[in-house]
Short mmCIF file of N, CA and C in Angstrom, two decimals:
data_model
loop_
_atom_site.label_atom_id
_atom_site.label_comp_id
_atom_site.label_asym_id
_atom_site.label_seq_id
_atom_site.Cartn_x
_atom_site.Cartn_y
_atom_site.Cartn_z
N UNK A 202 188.38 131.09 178.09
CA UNK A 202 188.51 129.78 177.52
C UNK A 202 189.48 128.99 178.38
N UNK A 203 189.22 127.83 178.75
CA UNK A 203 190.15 126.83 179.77
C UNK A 203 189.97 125.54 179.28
N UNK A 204 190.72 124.66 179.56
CA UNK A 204 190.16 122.92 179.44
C UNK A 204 190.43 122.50 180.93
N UNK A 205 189.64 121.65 180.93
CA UNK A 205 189.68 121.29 182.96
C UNK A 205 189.67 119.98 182.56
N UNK A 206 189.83 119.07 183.63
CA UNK A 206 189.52 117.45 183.75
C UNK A 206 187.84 117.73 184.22
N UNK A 207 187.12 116.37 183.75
CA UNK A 207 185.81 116.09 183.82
C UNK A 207 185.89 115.93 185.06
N UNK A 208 185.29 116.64 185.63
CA UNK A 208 184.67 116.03 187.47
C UNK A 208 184.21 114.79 187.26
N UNK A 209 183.60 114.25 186.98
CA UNK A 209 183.21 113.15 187.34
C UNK A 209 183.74 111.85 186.80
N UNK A 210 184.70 112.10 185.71
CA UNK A 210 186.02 111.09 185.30
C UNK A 210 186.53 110.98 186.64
N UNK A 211 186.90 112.22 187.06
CA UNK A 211 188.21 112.51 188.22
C UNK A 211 187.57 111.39 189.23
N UNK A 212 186.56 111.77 189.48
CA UNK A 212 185.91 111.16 190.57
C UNK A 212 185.42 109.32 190.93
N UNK A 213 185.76 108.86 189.12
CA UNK A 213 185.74 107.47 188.72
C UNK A 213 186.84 106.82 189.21
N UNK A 214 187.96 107.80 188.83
CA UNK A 214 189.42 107.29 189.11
C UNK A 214 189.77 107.22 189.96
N UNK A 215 189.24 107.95 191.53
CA UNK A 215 189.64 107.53 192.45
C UNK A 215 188.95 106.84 193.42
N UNK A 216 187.48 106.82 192.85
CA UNK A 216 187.25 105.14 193.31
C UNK A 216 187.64 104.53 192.72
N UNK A 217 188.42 104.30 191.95
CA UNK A 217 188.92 103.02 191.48
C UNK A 217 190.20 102.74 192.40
N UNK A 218 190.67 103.86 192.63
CA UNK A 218 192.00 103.47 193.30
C UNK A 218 191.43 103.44 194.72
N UNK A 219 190.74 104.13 195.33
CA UNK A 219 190.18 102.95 196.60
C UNK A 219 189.67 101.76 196.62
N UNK A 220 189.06 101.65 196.04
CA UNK A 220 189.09 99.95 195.44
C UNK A 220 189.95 99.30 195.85
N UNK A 221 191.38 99.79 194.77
CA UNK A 221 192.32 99.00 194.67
C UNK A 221 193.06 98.91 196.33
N UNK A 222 192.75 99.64 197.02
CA UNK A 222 193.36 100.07 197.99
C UNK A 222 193.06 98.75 199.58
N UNK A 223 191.52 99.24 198.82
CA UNK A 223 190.92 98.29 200.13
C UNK A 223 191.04 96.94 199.83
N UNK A 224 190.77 96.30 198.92
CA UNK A 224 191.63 95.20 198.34
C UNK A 224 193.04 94.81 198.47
N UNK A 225 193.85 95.86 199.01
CA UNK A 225 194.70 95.25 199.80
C UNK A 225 196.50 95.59 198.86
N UNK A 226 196.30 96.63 198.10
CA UNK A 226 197.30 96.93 197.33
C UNK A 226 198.32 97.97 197.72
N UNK A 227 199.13 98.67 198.18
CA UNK A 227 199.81 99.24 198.80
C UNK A 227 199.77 100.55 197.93
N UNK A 228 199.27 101.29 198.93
CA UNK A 228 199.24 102.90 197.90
C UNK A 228 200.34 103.24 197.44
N UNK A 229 201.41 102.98 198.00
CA UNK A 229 202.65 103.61 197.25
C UNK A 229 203.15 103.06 195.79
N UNK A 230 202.83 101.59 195.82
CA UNK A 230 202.78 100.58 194.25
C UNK A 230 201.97 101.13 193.53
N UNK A 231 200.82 101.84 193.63
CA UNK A 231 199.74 102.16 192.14
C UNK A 231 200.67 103.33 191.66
N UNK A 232 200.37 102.93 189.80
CA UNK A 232 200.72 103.88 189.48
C UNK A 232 200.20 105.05 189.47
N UNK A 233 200.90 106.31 188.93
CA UNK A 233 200.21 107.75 188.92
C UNK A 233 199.49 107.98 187.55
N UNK A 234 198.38 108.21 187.79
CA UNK A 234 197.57 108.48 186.87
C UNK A 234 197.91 110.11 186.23
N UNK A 235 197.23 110.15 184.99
CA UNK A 235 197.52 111.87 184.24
C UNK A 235 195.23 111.99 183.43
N UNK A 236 194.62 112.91 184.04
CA UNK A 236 193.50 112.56 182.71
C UNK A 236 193.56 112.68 181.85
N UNK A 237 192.48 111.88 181.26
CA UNK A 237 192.52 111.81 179.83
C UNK A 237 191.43 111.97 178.95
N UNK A 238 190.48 112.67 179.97
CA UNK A 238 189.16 113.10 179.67
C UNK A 238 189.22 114.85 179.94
N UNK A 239 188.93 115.83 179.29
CA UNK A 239 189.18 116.96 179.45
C UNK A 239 188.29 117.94 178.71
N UNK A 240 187.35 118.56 179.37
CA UNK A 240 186.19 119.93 179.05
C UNK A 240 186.93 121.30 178.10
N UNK A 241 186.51 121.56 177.57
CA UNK A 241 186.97 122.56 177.18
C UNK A 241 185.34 123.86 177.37
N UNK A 242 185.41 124.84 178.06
CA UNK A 242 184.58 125.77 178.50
C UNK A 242 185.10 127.06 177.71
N UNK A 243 183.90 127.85 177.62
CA UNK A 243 184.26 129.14 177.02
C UNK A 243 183.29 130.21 178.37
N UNK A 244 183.97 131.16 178.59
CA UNK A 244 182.94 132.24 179.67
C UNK A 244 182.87 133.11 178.20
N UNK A 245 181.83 133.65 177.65
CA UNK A 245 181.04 134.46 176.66
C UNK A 245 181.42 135.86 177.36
N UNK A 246 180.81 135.47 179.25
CA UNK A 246 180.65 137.14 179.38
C UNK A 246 181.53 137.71 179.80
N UNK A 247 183.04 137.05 180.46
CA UNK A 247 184.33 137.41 180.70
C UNK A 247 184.37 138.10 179.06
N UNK A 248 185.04 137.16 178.04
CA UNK A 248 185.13 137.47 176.60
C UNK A 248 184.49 138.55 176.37
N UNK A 249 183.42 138.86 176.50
CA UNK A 249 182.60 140.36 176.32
C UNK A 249 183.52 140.98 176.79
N UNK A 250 183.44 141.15 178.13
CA UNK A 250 184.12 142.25 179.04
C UNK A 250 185.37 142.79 178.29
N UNK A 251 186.32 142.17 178.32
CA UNK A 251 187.57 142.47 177.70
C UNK A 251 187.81 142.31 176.64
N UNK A 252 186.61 142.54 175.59
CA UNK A 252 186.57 142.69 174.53
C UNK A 252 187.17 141.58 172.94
N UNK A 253 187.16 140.37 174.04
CA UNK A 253 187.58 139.41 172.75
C UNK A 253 186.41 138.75 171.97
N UNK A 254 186.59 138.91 171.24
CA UNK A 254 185.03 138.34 170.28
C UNK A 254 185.55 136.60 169.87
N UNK A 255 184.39 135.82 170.22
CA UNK A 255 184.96 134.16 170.35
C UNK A 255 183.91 133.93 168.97
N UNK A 256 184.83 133.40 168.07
CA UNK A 256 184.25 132.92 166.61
C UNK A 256 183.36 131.85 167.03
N UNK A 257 181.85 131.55 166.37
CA UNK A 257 181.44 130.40 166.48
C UNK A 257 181.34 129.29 166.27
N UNK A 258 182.65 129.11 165.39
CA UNK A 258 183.22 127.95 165.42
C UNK A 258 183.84 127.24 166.57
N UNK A 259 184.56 127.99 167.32
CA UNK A 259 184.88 128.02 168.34
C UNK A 259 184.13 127.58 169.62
N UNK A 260 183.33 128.39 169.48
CA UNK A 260 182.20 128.65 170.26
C UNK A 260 181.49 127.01 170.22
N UNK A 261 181.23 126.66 168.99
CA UNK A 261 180.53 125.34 168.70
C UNK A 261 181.05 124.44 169.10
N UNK A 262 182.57 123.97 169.30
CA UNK A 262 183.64 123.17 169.82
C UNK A 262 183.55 123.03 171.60
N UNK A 263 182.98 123.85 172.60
CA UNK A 263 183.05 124.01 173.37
C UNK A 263 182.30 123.38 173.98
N UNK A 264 182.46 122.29 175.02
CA UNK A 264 181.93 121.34 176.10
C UNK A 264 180.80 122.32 177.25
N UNK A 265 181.12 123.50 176.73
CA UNK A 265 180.03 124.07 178.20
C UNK A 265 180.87 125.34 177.74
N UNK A 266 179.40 126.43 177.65
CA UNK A 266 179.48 128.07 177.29
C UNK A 266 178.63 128.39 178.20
N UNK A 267 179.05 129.70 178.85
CA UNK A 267 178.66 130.75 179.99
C UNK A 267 178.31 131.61 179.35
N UNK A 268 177.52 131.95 179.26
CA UNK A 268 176.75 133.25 178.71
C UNK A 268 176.79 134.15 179.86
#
């Protein structure tokens, strides 16, 4: 079980800040971004392996399961 940033949020945000860039804004002035979009994944067959059993509630909550 992990939470990651969305690839393709990630990937919004920094065209945006090239954008801002080529437009003529000084990279060191933008602020620092934190995401705020975030996956939550379950691996099923890691969890097998080492024997943790993932409730399906749990299981149901999850942005992307690996079987």
């Amino acid at each position: 079980m992990s939470y990651s940033t969305d690839q393709a949020d990630t990937w919004r945000q920094a065209g945006i800040y090239v954008g801002r860039i080529l437009k003529g804004e000084k990279p060191g002035e933008l602020p620092a971004q934190q995401a705020t979009k975030l996956e939550f994944v379950i691996n099923l067959k890691t969890a097998r392996a080492i024997g943790l059993e993932v409730p399906p509630t749990v299981v149901a909550l999850a942005d992307e399961v690996i079987e």
